[in-house]
CSV table of N, CA, C and O in Angstrom, one decimal:
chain,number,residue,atom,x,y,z
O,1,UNK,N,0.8,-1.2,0.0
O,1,UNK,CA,0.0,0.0,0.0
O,1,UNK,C,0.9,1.3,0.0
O,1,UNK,O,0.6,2.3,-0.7
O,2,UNK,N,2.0,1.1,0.8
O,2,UNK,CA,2.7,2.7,0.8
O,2,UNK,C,3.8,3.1,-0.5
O,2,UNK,O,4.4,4.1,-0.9
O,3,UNK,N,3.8,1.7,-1.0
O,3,UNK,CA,4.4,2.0,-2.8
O,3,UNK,C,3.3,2.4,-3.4
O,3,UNK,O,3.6,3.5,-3.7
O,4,UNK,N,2.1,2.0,-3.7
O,4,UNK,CA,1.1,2.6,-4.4
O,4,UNK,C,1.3,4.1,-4.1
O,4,UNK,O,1.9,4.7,-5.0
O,5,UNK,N,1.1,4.7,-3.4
O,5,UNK,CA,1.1,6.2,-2.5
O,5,UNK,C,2.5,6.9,-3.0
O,5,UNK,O,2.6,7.9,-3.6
O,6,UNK,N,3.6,6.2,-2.6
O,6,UNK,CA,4.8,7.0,-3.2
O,6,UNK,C,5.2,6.7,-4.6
O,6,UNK,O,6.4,6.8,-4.9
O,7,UNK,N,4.3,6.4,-5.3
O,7,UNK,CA,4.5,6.8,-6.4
O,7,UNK,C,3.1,8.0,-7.4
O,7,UNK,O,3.1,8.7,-8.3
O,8,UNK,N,2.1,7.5,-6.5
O,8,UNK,CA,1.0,8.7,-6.6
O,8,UNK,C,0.7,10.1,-6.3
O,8,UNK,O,-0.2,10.7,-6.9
O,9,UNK,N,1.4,10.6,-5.5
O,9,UNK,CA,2.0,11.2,-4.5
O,9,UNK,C,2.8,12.5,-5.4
O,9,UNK,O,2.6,13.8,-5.3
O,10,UNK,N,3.7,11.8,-6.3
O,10,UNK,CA,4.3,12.8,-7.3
O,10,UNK,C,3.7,13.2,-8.5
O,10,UNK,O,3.9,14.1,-9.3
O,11,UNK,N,2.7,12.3,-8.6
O,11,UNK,CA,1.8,12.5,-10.1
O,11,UNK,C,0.7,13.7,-9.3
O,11,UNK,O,0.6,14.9,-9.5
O,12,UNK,N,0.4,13.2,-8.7
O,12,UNK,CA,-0.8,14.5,-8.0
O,12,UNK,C,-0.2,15.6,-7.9
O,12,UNK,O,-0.9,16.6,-8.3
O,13,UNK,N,0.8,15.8,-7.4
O,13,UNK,CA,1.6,16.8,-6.9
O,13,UNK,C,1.9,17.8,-8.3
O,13,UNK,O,1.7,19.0,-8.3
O,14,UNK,N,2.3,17.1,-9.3
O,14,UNK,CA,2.5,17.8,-10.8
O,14,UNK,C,1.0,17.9,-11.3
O,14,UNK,O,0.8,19.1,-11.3
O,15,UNK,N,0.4,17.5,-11.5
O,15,UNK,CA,-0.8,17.6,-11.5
O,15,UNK,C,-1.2,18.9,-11.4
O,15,UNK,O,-1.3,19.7,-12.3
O,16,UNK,N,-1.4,19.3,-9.9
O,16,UNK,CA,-2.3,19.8,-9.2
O,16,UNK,C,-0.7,21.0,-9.1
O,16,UNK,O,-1.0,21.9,-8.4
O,17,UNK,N,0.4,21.1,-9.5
O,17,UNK,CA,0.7,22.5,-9.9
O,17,UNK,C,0.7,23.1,-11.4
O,17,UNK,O,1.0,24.2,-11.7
O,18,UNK,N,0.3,22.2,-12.3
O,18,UNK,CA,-0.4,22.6,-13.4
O,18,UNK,C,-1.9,23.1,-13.3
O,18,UNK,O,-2.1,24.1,-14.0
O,19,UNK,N,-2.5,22.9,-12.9
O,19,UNK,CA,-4.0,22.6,-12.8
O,19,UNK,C,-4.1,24.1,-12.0
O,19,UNK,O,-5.1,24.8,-12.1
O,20,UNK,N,-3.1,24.4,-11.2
O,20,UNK,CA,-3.2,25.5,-10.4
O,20,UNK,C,-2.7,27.4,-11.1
O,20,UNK,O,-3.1,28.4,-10.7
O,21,UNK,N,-1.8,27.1,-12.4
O,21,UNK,CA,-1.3,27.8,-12.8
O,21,UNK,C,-2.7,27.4,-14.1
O,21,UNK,O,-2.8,28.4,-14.9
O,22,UNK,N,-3.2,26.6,-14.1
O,22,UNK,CA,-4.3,27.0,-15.6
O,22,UNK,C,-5.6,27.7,-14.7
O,22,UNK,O,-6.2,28.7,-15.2
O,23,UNK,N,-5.9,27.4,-13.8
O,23,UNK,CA,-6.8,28.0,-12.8
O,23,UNK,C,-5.9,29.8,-12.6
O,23,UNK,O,-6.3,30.4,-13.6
O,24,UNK,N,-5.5,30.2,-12.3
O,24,UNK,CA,-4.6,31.1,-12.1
O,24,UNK,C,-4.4,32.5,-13.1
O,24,UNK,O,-4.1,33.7,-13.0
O,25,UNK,N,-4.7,31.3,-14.6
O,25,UNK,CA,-4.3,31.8,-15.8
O,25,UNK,C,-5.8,32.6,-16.4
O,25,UNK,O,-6.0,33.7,-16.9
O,26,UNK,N,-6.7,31.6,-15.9
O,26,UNK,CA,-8.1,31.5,-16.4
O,26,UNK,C,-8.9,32.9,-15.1
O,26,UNK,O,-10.0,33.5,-15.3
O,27,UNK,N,-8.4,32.9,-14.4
O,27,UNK,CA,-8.6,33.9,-13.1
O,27,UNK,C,-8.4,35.6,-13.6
O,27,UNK,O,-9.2,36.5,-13.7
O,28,UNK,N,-7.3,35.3,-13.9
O,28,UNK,CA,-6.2,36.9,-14.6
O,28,UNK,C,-5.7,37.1,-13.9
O,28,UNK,O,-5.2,38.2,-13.9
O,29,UNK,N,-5.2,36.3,-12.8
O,29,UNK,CA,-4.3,36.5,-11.5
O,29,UNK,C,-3.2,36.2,-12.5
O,29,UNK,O,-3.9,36.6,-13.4
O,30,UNK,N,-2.1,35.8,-13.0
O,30,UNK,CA,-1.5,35.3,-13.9
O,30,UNK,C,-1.7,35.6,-15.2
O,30,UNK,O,-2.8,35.5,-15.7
O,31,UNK,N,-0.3,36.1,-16.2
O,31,UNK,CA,-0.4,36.2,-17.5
O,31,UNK,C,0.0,34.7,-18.2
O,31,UNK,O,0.6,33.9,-17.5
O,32,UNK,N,-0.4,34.5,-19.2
O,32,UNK,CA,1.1,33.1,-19.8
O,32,UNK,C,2.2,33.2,-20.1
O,32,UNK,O,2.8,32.3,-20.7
O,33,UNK,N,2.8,34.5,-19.8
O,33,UNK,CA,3.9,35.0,-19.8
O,33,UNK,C,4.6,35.3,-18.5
O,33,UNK,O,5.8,35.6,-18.4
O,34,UNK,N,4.0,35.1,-17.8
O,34,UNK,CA,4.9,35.4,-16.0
O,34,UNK,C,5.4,34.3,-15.7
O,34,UNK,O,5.0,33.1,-15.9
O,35,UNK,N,6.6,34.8,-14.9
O,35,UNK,CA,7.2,33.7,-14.3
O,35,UNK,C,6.4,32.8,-13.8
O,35,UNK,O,6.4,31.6,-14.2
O,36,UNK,N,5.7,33.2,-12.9
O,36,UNK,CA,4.9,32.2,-11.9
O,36,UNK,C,4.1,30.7,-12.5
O,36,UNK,O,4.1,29.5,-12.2
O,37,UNK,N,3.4,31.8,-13.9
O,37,UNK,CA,2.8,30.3,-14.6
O,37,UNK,C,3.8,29.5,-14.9
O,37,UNK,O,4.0,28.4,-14.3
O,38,UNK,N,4.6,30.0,-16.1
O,38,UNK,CA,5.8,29.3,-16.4
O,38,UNK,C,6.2,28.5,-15.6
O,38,UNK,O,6.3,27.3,-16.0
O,39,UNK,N,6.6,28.9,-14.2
O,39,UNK,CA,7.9,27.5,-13.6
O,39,UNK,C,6.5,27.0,-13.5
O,39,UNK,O,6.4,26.1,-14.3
O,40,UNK,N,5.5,27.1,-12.8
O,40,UNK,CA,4.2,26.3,-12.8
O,40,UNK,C,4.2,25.0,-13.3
O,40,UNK,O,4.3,23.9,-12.6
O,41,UNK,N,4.1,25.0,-14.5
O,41,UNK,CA,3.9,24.4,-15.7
O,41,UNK,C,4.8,23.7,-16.0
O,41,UNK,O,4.6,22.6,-16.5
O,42,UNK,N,6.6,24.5,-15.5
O,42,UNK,CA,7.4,23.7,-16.0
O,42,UNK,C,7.9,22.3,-14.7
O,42,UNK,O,8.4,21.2,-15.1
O,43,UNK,N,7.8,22.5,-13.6
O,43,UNK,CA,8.0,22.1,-12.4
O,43,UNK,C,6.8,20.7,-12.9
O,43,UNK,O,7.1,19.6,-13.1
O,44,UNK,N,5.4,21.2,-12.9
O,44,UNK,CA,4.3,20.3,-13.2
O,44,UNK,C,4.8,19.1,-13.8
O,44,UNK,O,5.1,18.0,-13.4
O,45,UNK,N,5.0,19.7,-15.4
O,45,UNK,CA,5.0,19.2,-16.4
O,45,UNK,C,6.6,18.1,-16.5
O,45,UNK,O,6.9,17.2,-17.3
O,46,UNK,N,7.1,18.3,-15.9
O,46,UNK,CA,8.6,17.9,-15.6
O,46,UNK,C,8.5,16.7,-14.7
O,46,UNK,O,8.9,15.6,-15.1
O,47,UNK,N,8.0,16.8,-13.5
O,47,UNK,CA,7.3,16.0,-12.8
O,47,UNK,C,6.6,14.7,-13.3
O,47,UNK,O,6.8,13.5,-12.9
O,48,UNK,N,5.9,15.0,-14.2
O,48,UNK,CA,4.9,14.1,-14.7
O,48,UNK,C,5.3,13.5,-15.8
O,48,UNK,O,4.8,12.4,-16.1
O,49,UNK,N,6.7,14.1,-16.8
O,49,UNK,CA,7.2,13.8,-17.9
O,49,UNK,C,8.2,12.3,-17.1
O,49,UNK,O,8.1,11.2,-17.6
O,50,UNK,N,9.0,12.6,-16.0
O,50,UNK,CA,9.3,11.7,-15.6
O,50,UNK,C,8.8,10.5,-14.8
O,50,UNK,O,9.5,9.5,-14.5
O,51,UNK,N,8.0,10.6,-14.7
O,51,UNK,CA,7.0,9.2,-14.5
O,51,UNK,C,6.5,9.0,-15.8
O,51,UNK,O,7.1,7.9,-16.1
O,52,UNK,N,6.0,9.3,-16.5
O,52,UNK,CA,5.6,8.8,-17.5
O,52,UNK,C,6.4,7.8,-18.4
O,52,UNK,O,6.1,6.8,-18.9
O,53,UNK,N,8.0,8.6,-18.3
O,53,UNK,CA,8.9,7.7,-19.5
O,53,UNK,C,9.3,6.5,-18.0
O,53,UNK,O,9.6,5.4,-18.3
O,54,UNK,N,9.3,6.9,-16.4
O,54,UNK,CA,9.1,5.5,-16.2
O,54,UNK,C,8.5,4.3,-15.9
O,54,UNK,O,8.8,3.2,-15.5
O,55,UNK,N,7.5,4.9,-16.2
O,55,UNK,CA,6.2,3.7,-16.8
O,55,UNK,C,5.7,3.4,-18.4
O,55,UNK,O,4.6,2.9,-18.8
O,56,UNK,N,7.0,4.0,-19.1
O,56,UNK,CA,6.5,3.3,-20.3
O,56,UNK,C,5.4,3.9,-21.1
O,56,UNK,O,5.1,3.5,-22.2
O,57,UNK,N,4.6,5.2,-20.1
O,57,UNK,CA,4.1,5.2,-21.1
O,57,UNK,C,3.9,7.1,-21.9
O,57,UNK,O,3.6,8.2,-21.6
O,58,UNK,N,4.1,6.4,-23.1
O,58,UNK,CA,4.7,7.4,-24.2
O,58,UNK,C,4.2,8.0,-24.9
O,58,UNK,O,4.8,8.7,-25.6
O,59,UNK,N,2.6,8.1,-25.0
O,59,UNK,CA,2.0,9.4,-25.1
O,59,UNK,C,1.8,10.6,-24.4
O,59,UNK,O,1.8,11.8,-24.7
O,60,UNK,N,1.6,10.1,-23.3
O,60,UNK,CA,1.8,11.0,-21.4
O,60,UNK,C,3.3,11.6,-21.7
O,60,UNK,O,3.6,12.7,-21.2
O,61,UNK,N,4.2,10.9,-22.4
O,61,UNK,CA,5.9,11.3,-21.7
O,61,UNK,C,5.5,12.7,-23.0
O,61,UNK,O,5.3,13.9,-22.8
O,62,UNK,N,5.5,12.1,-24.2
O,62,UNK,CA,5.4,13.1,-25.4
O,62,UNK,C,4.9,14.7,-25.2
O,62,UNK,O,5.3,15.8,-25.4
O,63,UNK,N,3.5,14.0,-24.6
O,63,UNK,CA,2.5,15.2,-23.9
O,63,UNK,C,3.1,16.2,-23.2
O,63,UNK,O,3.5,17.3,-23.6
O,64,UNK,N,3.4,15.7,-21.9
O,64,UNK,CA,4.2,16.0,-21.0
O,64,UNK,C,5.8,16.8,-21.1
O,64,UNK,O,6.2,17.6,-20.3
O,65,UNK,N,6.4,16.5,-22.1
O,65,UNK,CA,7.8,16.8,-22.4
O,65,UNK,C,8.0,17.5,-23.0
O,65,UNK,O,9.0,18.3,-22.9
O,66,UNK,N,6.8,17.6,-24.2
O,66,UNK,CA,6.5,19.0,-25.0
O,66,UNK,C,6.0,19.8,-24.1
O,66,UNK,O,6.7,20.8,-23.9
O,67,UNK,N,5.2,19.8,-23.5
O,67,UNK,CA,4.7,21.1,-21.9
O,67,UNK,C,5.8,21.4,-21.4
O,67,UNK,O,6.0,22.6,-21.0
O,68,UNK,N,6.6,20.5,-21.2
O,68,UNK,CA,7.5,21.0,-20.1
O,68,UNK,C,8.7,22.1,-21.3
O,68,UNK,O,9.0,23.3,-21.1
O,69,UNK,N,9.2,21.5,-22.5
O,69,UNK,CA,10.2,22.0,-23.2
O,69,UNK,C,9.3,23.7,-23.7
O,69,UNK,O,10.0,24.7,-23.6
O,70,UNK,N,8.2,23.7,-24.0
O,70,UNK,CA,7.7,24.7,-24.3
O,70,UNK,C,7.5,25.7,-23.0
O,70,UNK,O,7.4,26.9,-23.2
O,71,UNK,N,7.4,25.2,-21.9
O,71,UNK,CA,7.4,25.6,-20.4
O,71,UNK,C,8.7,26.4,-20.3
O,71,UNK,O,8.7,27.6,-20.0
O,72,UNK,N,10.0,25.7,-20.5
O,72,UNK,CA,11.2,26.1,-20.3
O,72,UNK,C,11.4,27.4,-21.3
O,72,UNK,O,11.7,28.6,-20.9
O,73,UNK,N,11.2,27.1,-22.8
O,73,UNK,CA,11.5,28.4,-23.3
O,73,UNK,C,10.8,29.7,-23.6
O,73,UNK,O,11.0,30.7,-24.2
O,74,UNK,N,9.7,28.8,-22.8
O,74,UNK,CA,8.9,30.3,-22.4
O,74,UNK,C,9.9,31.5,-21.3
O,74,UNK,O,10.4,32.6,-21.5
O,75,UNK,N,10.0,30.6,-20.2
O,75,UNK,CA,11.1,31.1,-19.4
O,75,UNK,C,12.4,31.8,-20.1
O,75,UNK,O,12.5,33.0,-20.1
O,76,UNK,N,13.0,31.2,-20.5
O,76,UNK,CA,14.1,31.6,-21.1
O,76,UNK,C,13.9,32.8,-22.0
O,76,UNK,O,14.7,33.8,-22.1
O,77,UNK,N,12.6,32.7,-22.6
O,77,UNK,CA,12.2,33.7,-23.8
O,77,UNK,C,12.1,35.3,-23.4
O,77,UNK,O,12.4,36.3,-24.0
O,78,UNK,N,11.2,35.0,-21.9
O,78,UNK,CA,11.2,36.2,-21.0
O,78,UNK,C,11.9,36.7,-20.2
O,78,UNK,O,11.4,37.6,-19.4
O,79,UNK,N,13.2,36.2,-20.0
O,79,UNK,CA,14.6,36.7,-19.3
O,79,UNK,C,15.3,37.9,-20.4
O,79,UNK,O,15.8,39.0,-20.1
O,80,UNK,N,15.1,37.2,-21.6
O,80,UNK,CA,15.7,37.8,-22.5
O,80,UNK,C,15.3,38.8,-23.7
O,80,UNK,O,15.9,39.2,-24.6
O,81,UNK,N,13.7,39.0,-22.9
O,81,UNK,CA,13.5,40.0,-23.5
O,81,UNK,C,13.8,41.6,-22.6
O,81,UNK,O,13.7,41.6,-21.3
O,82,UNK,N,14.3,42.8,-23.1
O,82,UNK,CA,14.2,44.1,-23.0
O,82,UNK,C,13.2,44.3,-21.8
O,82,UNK,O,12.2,43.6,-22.0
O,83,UNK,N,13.2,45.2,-20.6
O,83,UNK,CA,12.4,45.7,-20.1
O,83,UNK,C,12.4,46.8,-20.4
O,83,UNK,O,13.4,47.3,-20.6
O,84,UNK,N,11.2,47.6,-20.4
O,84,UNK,CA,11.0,48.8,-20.9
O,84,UNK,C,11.0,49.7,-19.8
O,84,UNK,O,10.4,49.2,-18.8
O,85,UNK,N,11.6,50.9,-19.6
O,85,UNK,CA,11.2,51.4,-18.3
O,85,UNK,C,10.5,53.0,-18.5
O,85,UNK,O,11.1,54.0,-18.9
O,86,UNK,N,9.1,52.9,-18.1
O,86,UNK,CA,8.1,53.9,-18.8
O,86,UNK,C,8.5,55.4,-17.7
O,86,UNK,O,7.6,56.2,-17.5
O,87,UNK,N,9.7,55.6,-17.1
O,87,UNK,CA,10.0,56.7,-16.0
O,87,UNK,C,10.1,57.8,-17.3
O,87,UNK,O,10.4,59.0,-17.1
């Protein structure tokens, strides 16, 4: 029973910080450009990419891995853009 759990445990967990940043997103508390969603998503989606490839299963990893890579260079995308400073 406490292996069922520690391995459920991390899938919920990614889950439910995705699920929290699309709630968030859908709110207007959050843009899809702020950090916050981003690592969100990326943390989530990372989480879940790694269970998936170790259970074999490879539509979930695909799903998942493309979220997470699109996750990452979102981030990256918005480090590197210019801030403007309206003073």
């Amino acid at each position: 029973m406490l292996s069922y759990w520690i391995t459920q445990i991390p899938q919920l967990a990614g889950a439910v910080l995705m699920l929290i940043a699309y709630a968030l997103l859908q709110l207007q508390i959050l843009t899809s450009s702020s950090f916050a969603y981003l690592l969100l998503n990326l943390i989530g989606g990372s989480t879940l990419t790694m269970i998936a490839f170790d259970q074999h299963n490879w539509g979930f990893f695909l799903l998942e891995g493309a979220w997470s890579i699109i996750s990452f260079w979102g981030l990256v995308s918005t480090k590197k853009q210019p801030k403007i400073n309206l003073n």
